[in-house]
Amino acid sequence: MKNEEKKETKQAKELDKSEISDKTGNEHLFEVDRRSVYKCVQCGTCRSVCPVFDVVGWESANTRGRMLIIKSLLEGRPPSEDVLSSLASCTTCGICAAKCPAGANPPEVVEAARAQLVKCGITTDAQKKLKSAVITYGNSLGEAKGRKHWLSETERSKIPEKSDYVYFVGCFDSYRYPEFAKKTFKVLQHFGVTLLPDEQCCASPLLRTGFLEEAEKIMEHNLEQIKKVGAQTVITSCAGCYTTLKNNYPEELRVISLPEFLAEHLDELKLKKLDFTVTYHDPCHLGRHNKIYDAPRKVIQAICTLKEMKNIKENSRCCGGGGGVRIGYPDLSLELARNRLEDVPKGVDYIVTSCPLCVRNLRDAGGNIEVIDIVELVAMAME
């Protein structure tokens, strides 16, 4: 190896050992992937698509600004609370990564940077509240009642102890939309699907906001529960649960979204045609993050007429609910949802989506068209 190459290699190793201090003076390695950060060439392509920047307008509130802040932390800038509003306001929707000509993945970098700030004790009040809810109650909503409260005692007694398939309900369907959970389980019971004895939050809120150690414990608990029922396949109707189970849990775990499962079993469902028109909103974590575009559309078109939104699939605009933004910046979150509603075409009877958080945010944003989950559409066609 030439002297110059040795020198560059040594410098690279030294750069990879950037350290940051927490509030007590303890040193931590800043472990954000340096290569991902330096892929960003500050071209500004992301400025034209970042939904938060579209509302806020500040450079620090777009992807390029966040990457520059993270780059400065890598290069020795002391971490402080003044970077929180920039990093915590990212919904991790991923449209910046989909459009980046340099191939950078800013959501991954932002999540990693949040984790580093957590190590230093630098968090928002909303992050602390979210963590406390998950750790204390096993769900992101701070609900104390049982996870299966939406089932009667008789229904709970009939849940199979063992099955190859398990329905991972998620926090939102368990506590905010129990009618979605009930309808989903009713459909899945035709295929012998069971529930976990003690399901807890999938850990997505903890992972997205930087609490990695806490997330690991929650995931280990759920994995034990999955093994207990003998399931080989996990079915989930929440986009956030899906992307977490699919990408953060062990690879040998087969994870399938509810739209995919429904699309695979259309013939067995015997759905009747309905005489109305709907449009479909692609959830970021189901669509852009995991490329599941066709399955929900196949299900919809088997039931009724689909009229597409202005921006769809990889170009779909975020509902504003992800990445901890809804709890941390509720006004911003709802403004993003209102912007998404502008993409709804005229002449549709319903807005259909495949994520309870998208349902919640789009409903809360107002609008004169009812927002429903895809399982509600299926239930209509089965009645």
GROMACS .gro file of C-alpha atoms in nm:
model
  383
    1MET     CA    1   0.000   0.000   0.000
    2LYS     CA    2   0.128   0.345  -0.088
    3ASN     CA    3   0.203   0.594   0.189
    4GLU     CA    4  -0.078   0.820   0.069
    5GLU     CA    5  -0.329   0.532   0.083
    6LYS     CA    6  -0.211   0.436   0.433
    7LYS     CA    7  -0.251   0.796   0.542
    8GLU     CA    8  -0.604   0.816   0.398
    9THR     CA    9  -0.703   0.487   0.562
   10LYS     CA   10  -0.571   0.608   0.898
   11GLN     CA   11  -0.760   0.936   0.862
   12ALA     CA   12  -1.079   0.749   0.774
   13LYS     CA   13  -1.046   0.532   1.084
   14GLU     CA   14  -0.988   0.840   1.297
   15LEU     CA   15  -1.295   1.006   1.147
   16ASP     CA   16  -1.505   0.700   1.225
   17LYS     CA   17  -1.424   0.749   1.592
   18SER     CA   18  -1.603   1.081   1.637
   19GLU     CA   19  -1.711   1.117   1.996
   20ILE     CA   20  -1.989   1.315   2.159
   21SER     CA   21  -2.041   1.394   2.523
   22ASP     CA   22  -2.362   1.350   2.716
   23LYS     CA   23  -2.485   1.587   2.985
   24THR     CA   24  -2.270   1.416   3.247
   25GLY     CA   25  -1.953   1.439   3.040
   26ASN     CA   26  -1.943   1.073   2.934
   27GLU     CA   27  -1.812   1.010   2.585
   28HIS     CA   28  -2.008   0.815   2.322
   29LEU     CA   29  -1.915   0.713   1.968
   30PHE     CA   30  -2.125   0.900   1.712
   31GLU     CA   31  -2.230   0.596   1.511
   32VAL     CA   32  -2.416   0.748   1.219
   33ASP     CA   33  -2.301   0.588   0.891
   34ARG     CA   34  -2.057   0.846   0.761
   35ARG     CA   35  -2.081   0.718   0.404
   36SER     CA   36  -2.455   0.780   0.400
   37VAL     CA   37  -2.408   1.135   0.522
   38TYR     CA   38  -2.142   1.217   0.264
   39LYS     CA   39  -2.352   1.076  -0.019
   40CYS     CA   40  -2.559   1.391   0.018
   41VAL     CA   41  -2.411   1.644  -0.223
   42GLN     CA   42  -2.640   1.930  -0.113
   43CYS     CA   43  -2.797   1.943  -0.458
   44GLY     CA   44  -3.132   2.048  -0.313
   45THR     CA   45  -3.349   1.795  -0.497
   46CYS     CA   46  -3.507   1.698  -0.166
   47ARG     CA   47  -3.618   2.058  -0.099
   48SER     CA   48  -3.878   2.027  -0.374
   49VAL     CA   49  -4.038   1.714  -0.226
   50CYS     CA   50  -3.991   1.733   0.153
   51PRO     CA   51  -4.343   1.771   0.297
   52VAL     CA   52  -4.222   1.940   0.616
   53PHE     CA   53  -4.019   2.200   0.428
   54ASP     CA   54  -4.324   2.268   0.212
   55VAL     CA   55  -4.507   2.380   0.527
   56VAL     CA   56  -4.232   2.527   0.745
   57GLY     CA   57  -4.004   2.680   0.482
   58TRP     CA   58  -3.686   2.685   0.692
   59GLU     CA   59  -3.370   2.522   0.554
   60SER     CA   60  -3.326   2.327   0.878
   61ALA     CA   61  -3.672   2.176   0.820
   62ASN     CA   62  -3.580   2.002   0.496
   63THR     CA   63  -3.368   1.698   0.423
   64ARG     CA   64  -3.062   1.888   0.306
   65GLY     CA   65  -3.064   2.102   0.620
   66ARG     CA   66  -3.092   1.796   0.843
   67MET     CA   67  -2.806   1.623   0.663
   68LEU     CA   68  -2.587   1.933   0.705
   69ILE     CA   69  -2.665   1.941   1.076
   70ILE     CA   70  -2.577   1.572   1.112
   71LYS     CA   71  -2.258   1.628   0.912
   72SER     CA   72  -2.159   1.905   1.153
   73LEU     CA   73  -2.219   1.670   1.449
   74LEU     CA   74  -1.997   1.411   1.284
   75GLU     CA   75  -1.726   1.671   1.245
   76GLY     CA   76  -1.722   1.772   1.610
   77ARG     CA   77  -2.010   2.009   1.674
   78PRO     CA   78  -2.128   1.955   2.033
   79PRO     CA   79  -2.479   1.804   2.036
   80SER     CA   80  -2.735   2.035   2.190
   81GLU     CA   81  -3.108   2.083   2.213
   82ASP     CA   82  -3.109   2.340   1.932
   83VAL     CA   83  -3.089   2.058   1.674
   84LEU     CA   84  -3.400   1.884   1.806
   85SER     CA   85  -3.658   2.084   1.611
   86SER     CA   86  -3.479   1.993   1.289
   87LEU     CA   87  -3.424   1.622   1.348
   88ALA     CA   88  -3.745   1.552   1.542
   89SER     CA   89  -3.973   1.713   1.281
   90CYS     CA   90  -3.884   1.459   1.009
   91THR     CA   91  -4.172   1.218   0.940
   92THR     CA   92  -3.922   0.967   0.787
   93CYS     CA   93  -4.162   0.943   0.492
   94GLY     CA   94  -3.872   0.854   0.260
   95ILE     CA   95  -3.966   1.063  -0.043
   96CYS     CA   96  -3.626   1.234  -0.020
   97ALA     CA   97  -3.453   0.895  -0.050
   98ALA     CA   98  -3.677   0.797  -0.342
   99LYS     CA   99  -3.581   1.115  -0.528
  100CYS     CA  100  -3.214   1.150  -0.423
  101PRO     CA  101  -2.989   1.137  -0.733
  102ALA     CA  102  -2.690   1.048  -0.515
  103GLY     CA  103  -2.860   0.747  -0.355
  104ALA     CA  104  -2.859   0.878   0.003
  105ASN     CA  105  -3.110   0.746   0.256
  106PRO     CA  106  -3.180   1.044   0.485
  107PRO     CA  107  -3.452   0.878   0.700
  108GLU     CA  108  -3.203   0.612   0.812
  109VAL     CA  109  -2.947   0.881   0.891
  110VAL     CA  110  -3.200   1.092   1.082
  111GLU     CA  111  -3.312   0.794   1.291
  112ALA     CA  112  -2.949   0.707   1.368
  113ALA     CA  113  -2.876   1.066   1.468
  114ARG     CA  114  -3.180   1.070   1.696
  115ALA     CA  115  -3.044   0.759   1.866
  116GLN     CA  116  -2.712   0.931   1.925
  117LEU     CA  117  -2.883   1.231   2.082
  118VAL     CA  118  -3.084   0.997   2.305
  119LYS     CA  119  -2.752   0.850   2.426
  120CYS     CA  120  -2.655   1.202   2.529
  121GLY     CA  121  -2.983   1.258   2.708
  122ILE     CA  122  -3.100   1.507   2.448
  123THR     CA  123  -3.468   1.440   2.374
  124THR     CA  124  -3.793   1.628   2.332
  125ASP     CA  125  -4.071   1.606   2.589
  126ALA     CA  126  -4.279   1.425   2.327
  127GLN     CA  127  -4.010   1.160   2.284
  128LYS     CA  128  -3.995   1.104   2.659
  129LYS     CA  129  -4.373   1.077   2.677
  130LEU     CA  130  -4.380   0.823   2.395
  131LYS     CA  131  -4.107   0.611   2.551
  132SER     CA  132  -4.276   0.618   2.890
  133ALA     CA  133  -4.606   0.503   2.740
  134VAL     CA  134  -4.450   0.207   2.559
  135ILE     CA  135  -4.236   0.097   2.853
  136THR     CA  136  -4.511   0.138   3.114
  137TYR     CA  137  -4.814   0.011   2.924
  138GLY     CA  138  -4.674  -0.187   2.631
  139ASN     CA  139  -4.839   0.048   2.382
  140SER     CA  140  -4.761   0.391   2.236
  141LEU     CA  141  -5.093   0.541   2.349
  142GLY     CA  142  -5.058   0.493   2.725
  143GLU     CA  143  -5.368   0.272   2.744
  144ALA     CA  144  -5.401   0.059   3.058
  145LYS     CA  145  -5.675  -0.176   2.939
  146GLY     CA  146  -5.602  -0.516   2.790
  147ARG     CA  147  -5.481  -0.549   2.434
  148LYS     CA  148  -5.773  -0.778   2.343
  149HIS     CA  149  -6.046  -0.566   2.504
  150TRP     CA  150  -6.223  -0.554   2.167
  151LEU     CA  151  -6.305  -0.925   2.197
  152SER     CA  152  -6.564  -1.069   2.433
  153GLU     CA  153  -6.458  -1.322   2.693
  154THR     CA  154  -6.622  -1.598   2.488
  155GLU     CA  155  -6.438  -1.485   2.173
  156ARG     CA  156  -6.107  -1.477   2.359
  157SER     CA  157  -6.162  -1.831   2.483
  158LYS     CA  158  -6.192  -1.954   2.124
  159ILE     CA  159  -5.862  -1.811   2.001
  160PRO     CA  160  -5.640  -2.098   1.878
  161GLU     CA  161  -5.338  -2.164   2.100
  162LYS     CA  162  -5.126  -2.264   1.799
  163SER     CA  163  -5.129  -2.161   1.434
  164ASP     CA  164  -4.894  -2.109   1.140
  165TYR     CA  165  -5.040  -1.759   1.106
  166VAL     CA  166  -5.068  -1.485   1.368
  167TYR     CA  167  -5.236  -1.147   1.336
  168PHE     CA  168  -5.023  -0.870   1.488
  169VAL     CA  169  -5.287  -0.613   1.574
  170GLY     CA  170  -5.077  -0.307   1.664
  171CYS     CA  171  -5.143  -0.023   1.908
  172PHE     CA  172  -5.373   0.189   1.694
  173ASP     CA  173  -5.611  -0.086   1.590
  174SER     CA  174  -5.613  -0.224   1.945
  175TYR     CA  175  -5.700   0.105   2.114
  176ARG     CA  176  -5.812   0.369   1.864
  177TYR     CA  177  -5.980   0.156   1.598
  178PRO     CA  178  -6.092  -0.166   1.768
  179GLU     CA  179  -6.359  -0.199   1.498
  180PHE     CA  180  -6.073  -0.239   1.244
  181ALA     CA  181  -5.915  -0.508   1.462
  182LYS     CA  182  -6.246  -0.691   1.500
  183LYS     CA  183  -6.321  -0.684   1.127
  184THR     CA  184  -5.967  -0.789   1.036
  185PHE     CA  185  -5.965  -1.080   1.279
  186LYS     CA  186  -6.311  -1.189   1.159
  187VAL     CA  187  -6.175  -1.215   0.804
  188LEU     CA  188  -5.852  -1.385   0.911
  189GLN     CA  189  -6.029  -1.641   1.130
  190HIS     CA  190  -6.151  -1.807   0.810
  191PHE     CA  191  -5.786  -1.904   0.757
  192GLY     CA  192  -5.715  -2.028   1.111
  193VAL     CA  193  -5.518  -1.719   1.213
  194THR     CA  194  -5.450  -1.666   1.585
  195LEU     CA  195  -5.345  -1.377   1.811
  196LEU     CA  196  -5.045  -1.339   2.039
  197PRO     CA  197  -5.112  -1.420   2.408
  198ASP     CA  198  -4.942  -1.097   2.515
  199GLU     CA  199  -4.876  -0.868   2.220
  200GLN     CA  200  -4.695  -0.543   2.293
  201CYS     CA  201  -4.605  -0.244   2.076
  202CYS     CA  202  -4.401  -0.353   1.773
  203ALA     CA  203  -4.133  -0.102   1.889
  204SER     CA  204  -4.161   0.121   1.583
  205PRO     CA  205  -4.218   0.441   1.788
  206LEU     CA  206  -3.907   0.365   1.994
  207LEU     CA  207  -3.693   0.286   1.690
  208ARG     CA  208  -3.806   0.595   1.497
  209THR     CA  209  -3.736   0.827   1.790
  210GLY     CA  210  -3.400   0.681   1.895
  211PHE     CA  211  -3.467   0.454   2.195
  212LEU     CA  212  -3.287   0.149   2.061
  213GLU     CA  213  -3.217  -0.039   2.384
  214GLU     CA  214  -3.578  -0.014   2.495
  215ALA     CA  215  -3.694  -0.121   2.149
  216GLU     CA  216  -3.475  -0.431   2.163
  217LYS     CA  217  -3.642  -0.551   2.484
  218ILE     CA  218  -3.991  -0.501   2.341
  219MET     CA  219  -3.898  -0.688   2.022
  220GLU     CA  220  -3.754  -0.979   2.220
  221HIS     CA  221  -4.081  -1.004   2.412
  222ASN     CA  222  -4.289  -1.016   2.092
  223LEU     CA  223  -4.057  -1.273   1.935
  224GLU     CA  224  -4.107  -1.499   2.237
  225GLN     CA  225  -4.482  -1.461   2.195
  226ILE     CA  226  -4.463  -1.549   1.824
  227LYS     CA  227  -4.261  -1.861   1.906
  228LYS     CA  228  -4.513  -1.954   2.175
  229VAL     CA  229  -4.799  -1.980   1.924
  230GLY     CA  230  -4.575  -2.153   1.667
  231ALA     CA  231  -4.644  -1.901   1.395
  232GLN     CA  232  -4.434  -1.898   1.079
  233THR     CA  233  -4.607  -1.597   0.926
  234VAL     CA  234  -4.707  -1.266   1.085
  235ILE     CA  235  -4.990  -1.066   0.927
  236THR     CA  236  -5.030  -0.700   1.018
  237SER     CA  237  -5.270  -0.426   0.909
  238CYS     CA  238  -5.053  -0.134   1.025
  239ALA     CA  239  -4.787   0.008   0.791
  240GLY     CA  240  -4.564   0.107   1.084
  241CYS     CA  241  -4.587  -0.239   1.238
  242TYR     CA  242  -4.523  -0.394   0.897
  243THR     CA  243  -4.202  -0.207   0.821
  244THR     CA  244  -4.072  -0.274   1.173
  245LEU     CA  245  -4.156  -0.644   1.179
  246LYS     CA  246  -4.024  -0.684   0.826
  247ASN     CA  247  -3.700  -0.488   0.856
  248ASN     CA  248  -3.605  -0.477   1.225
  249TYR     CA  249  -3.703  -0.824   1.348
  250PRO     CA  250  -3.503  -1.138   1.251
  251GLU     CA  251  -3.497  -1.210   0.878
  252GLU     CA  252  -3.632  -1.564   0.918
  253LEU     CA  253  -3.964  -1.420   1.032
  254ARG     CA  254  -4.210  -1.408   0.741
  255VAL     CA  255  -4.410  -1.087   0.754
  256ILE     CA  256  -4.699  -1.004   0.525
  257SER     CA  257  -4.922  -0.697   0.516
  258LEU     CA  258  -5.299  -0.735   0.531
  259PRO     CA  259  -5.345  -0.605   0.171
  260GLU     CA  260  -5.099  -0.868   0.046
  261PHE     CA  261  -5.279  -1.145   0.235
  262LEU     CA  262  -5.618  -1.030   0.108
  263ALA     CA  263  -5.489  -1.007  -0.250
  264GLU     CA  264  -5.357  -1.363  -0.228
  265HIS     CA  265  -5.696  -1.494  -0.107
  266LEU     CA  266  -5.944  -1.293  -0.315
  267ASP     CA  267  -6.111  -1.603  -0.460
  268GLU     CA  268  -6.174  -1.749  -0.114
  269LEU     CA  269  -6.317  -1.422   0.019
  270LYS     CA  270  -6.599  -1.421  -0.238
  271LEU     CA  271  -6.635  -1.045  -0.245
  272LYS     CA  272  -6.934  -0.881  -0.411
  273LYS     CA  273  -6.902  -0.580  -0.640
  274LEU     CA  274  -7.001  -0.244  -0.493
  275ASP     CA  275  -7.128   0.045  -0.702
  276PHE     CA  276  -6.912   0.334  -0.589
  277THR     CA  277  -6.572   0.493  -0.652
  278VAL     CA  278  -6.280   0.528  -0.411
  279THR     CA  279  -5.928   0.667  -0.416
  280TYR     CA  280  -5.627   0.514  -0.242
  281HIS     CA  281  -5.366   0.679  -0.020
  282ASP     CA  282  -5.029   0.496  -0.015
  283PRO     CA  283  -4.891   0.487   0.343
  284CYS     CA  284  -4.522   0.581   0.336
  285HIS     CA  285  -4.403   0.277   0.531
  286LEU     CA  286  -4.602   0.034   0.320
  287GLY     CA  287  -4.538   0.203  -0.013
  288ARG     CA  288  -4.208   0.385  -0.049
  289HIS     CA  289  -4.031   0.193   0.227
  290ASN     CA  290  -4.147  -0.154   0.118
  291LYS     CA  291  -4.278  -0.112  -0.240
  292ILE     CA  292  -4.623  -0.256  -0.168
  293TYR     CA  293  -4.831  -0.076  -0.426
  294ASP     CA  294  -5.017  -0.338  -0.629
  295ALA     CA  295  -5.175  -0.555  -0.357
  296PRO     CA  296  -5.408  -0.292  -0.207
  297ARG     CA  297  -5.511  -0.175  -0.553
  298LYS     CA  298  -5.588  -0.534  -0.657
  299VAL     CA  299  -5.818  -0.571  -0.355
  300ILE     CA  300  -5.992  -0.239  -0.421
  301GLN     CA  301  -6.047  -0.310  -0.790
  302ALA     CA  302  -6.200  -0.647  -0.703
  303ILE     CA  303  -6.467  -0.457  -0.510
  304CYS     CA  304  -6.529  -0.118  -0.673
  305THR     CA  305  -6.390   0.151  -0.904
  306LEU     CA  306  -6.050   0.301  -0.818
  307LYS     CA  307  -5.974   0.661  -0.914
  308GLU     CA  308  -5.614   0.751  -0.837
  309MET     CA  309  -5.492   1.055  -0.644
  310LYS     CA  310  -5.276   1.322  -0.800
  311ASN     CA  311  -4.958   1.185  -0.638
  312ILE     CA  312  -4.941   0.808  -0.597
  313LYS     CA  313  -4.703   0.521  -0.520
  314GLU     CA  314  -4.344   0.647  -0.485
  315ASN     CA  315  -4.467   1.005  -0.534
  316SER     CA  316  -4.739   0.980  -0.270
  317ARG     CA  317  -4.739   1.266  -0.021
  318CYS     CA  318  -4.705   1.184   0.349
  319CYS     CA  319  -5.011   1.206   0.575
  320GLY     CA  320  -4.787   1.369   0.839
  321GLY     CA  321  -4.842   1.110   1.111
  322GLY     CA  322  -4.512   0.921   1.115
  323GLY     CA  323  -4.169   0.956   1.271
  324GLY     CA  324  -4.304   1.089   1.602
  325VAL     CA  325  -4.422   1.410   1.434
  326ARG     CA  326  -4.788   1.368   1.522
  327ILE     CA  327  -4.718   1.362   1.896
  328GLY     CA  328  -4.434   1.615   1.884
  329TYR     CA  329  -4.565   1.866   1.632
  330PRO     CA  330  -4.944   1.816   1.606
  331ASP     CA  331  -5.014   2.138   1.414
  332LEU     CA  332  -4.746   2.058   1.158
  333SER     CA  333  -4.873   1.702   1.133
  334LEU     CA  334  -5.227   1.813   1.052
  335GLU     CA  335  -5.105   2.068   0.799
  336LEU     CA  336  -4.924   1.788   0.615
  337ALA     CA  337  -5.247   1.586   0.619
  338ARG     CA  338  -5.442   1.880   0.476
  339ASN     CA  339  -5.188   1.908   0.195
  340ARG     CA  340  -5.237   1.540   0.119
  341LEU     CA  341  -5.613   1.586   0.100
  342GLU     CA  342  -5.556   1.834  -0.183
  343ASP     CA  343  -5.450   1.536  -0.396
  344VAL     CA  344  -5.790   1.366  -0.364
  345PRO     CA  345  -5.971   1.356  -0.700
  346LYS     CA  346  -6.328   1.473  -0.745
  347GLY     CA  347  -6.613   1.227  -0.764
  348VAL     CA  348  -6.498   0.968  -0.509
  349ASP     CA  349  -6.708   0.828  -0.226
  350TYR     CA  350  -6.425   0.722   0.007
  351ILE     CA  351  -6.053   0.765   0.066
  352VAL     CA  352  -5.911   0.418   0.136
  353THR     CA  353  -5.576   0.349   0.299
  354SER     CA  354  -5.387   0.062   0.465
  355CYS     CA  355  -5.263   0.224   0.785
  356PRO     CA  356  -5.461   0.325   1.095
  357LEU     CA  357  -5.229   0.619   1.162
  358CYS     CA  358  -5.298   0.751   0.811
  359VAL     CA  359  -5.671   0.706   0.876
  360ARG     CA  360  -5.641   0.903   1.200
  361ASN     CA  361  -5.440   1.190   1.058
  362LEU     CA  362  -5.641   1.228   0.738
  363ARG     CA  363  -5.968   1.217   0.933
  364ASP     CA  364  -5.844   1.474   1.183
  365ALA     CA  365  -5.739   1.705   0.898
  366GLY     CA  366  -6.102   1.752   0.800
  367GLY     CA  367  -6.220   1.728   0.444
  368ASN     CA  368  -6.562   1.625   0.320
  369ILE     CA  369  -6.480   1.269   0.210
  370GLU     CA  370  -6.481   0.983   0.459
  371VAL     CA  371  -6.147   0.807   0.517
  372ILE     CA  372  -6.168   0.430   0.570
  373ASP     CA  373  -5.930   0.141   0.620
  374ILE     CA  374  -5.911  -0.120   0.345
  375VAL     CA  375  -6.055  -0.381   0.581
  376GLU     CA  376  -6.371  -0.172   0.610
  377LEU     CA  377  -6.409  -0.185   0.233
  378VAL     CA  378  -6.362  -0.562   0.239
  379ALA     CA  379  -6.617  -0.595   0.520
  380MET     CA  380  -6.871  -0.401   0.311
  381ALA     CA  381  -6.817  -0.642   0.020
  382MET     CA  382  -6.855  -0.947   0.245
  383GLU     CA  383  -7.181  -0.844   0.412
   0.00000   0.00000   0.00000
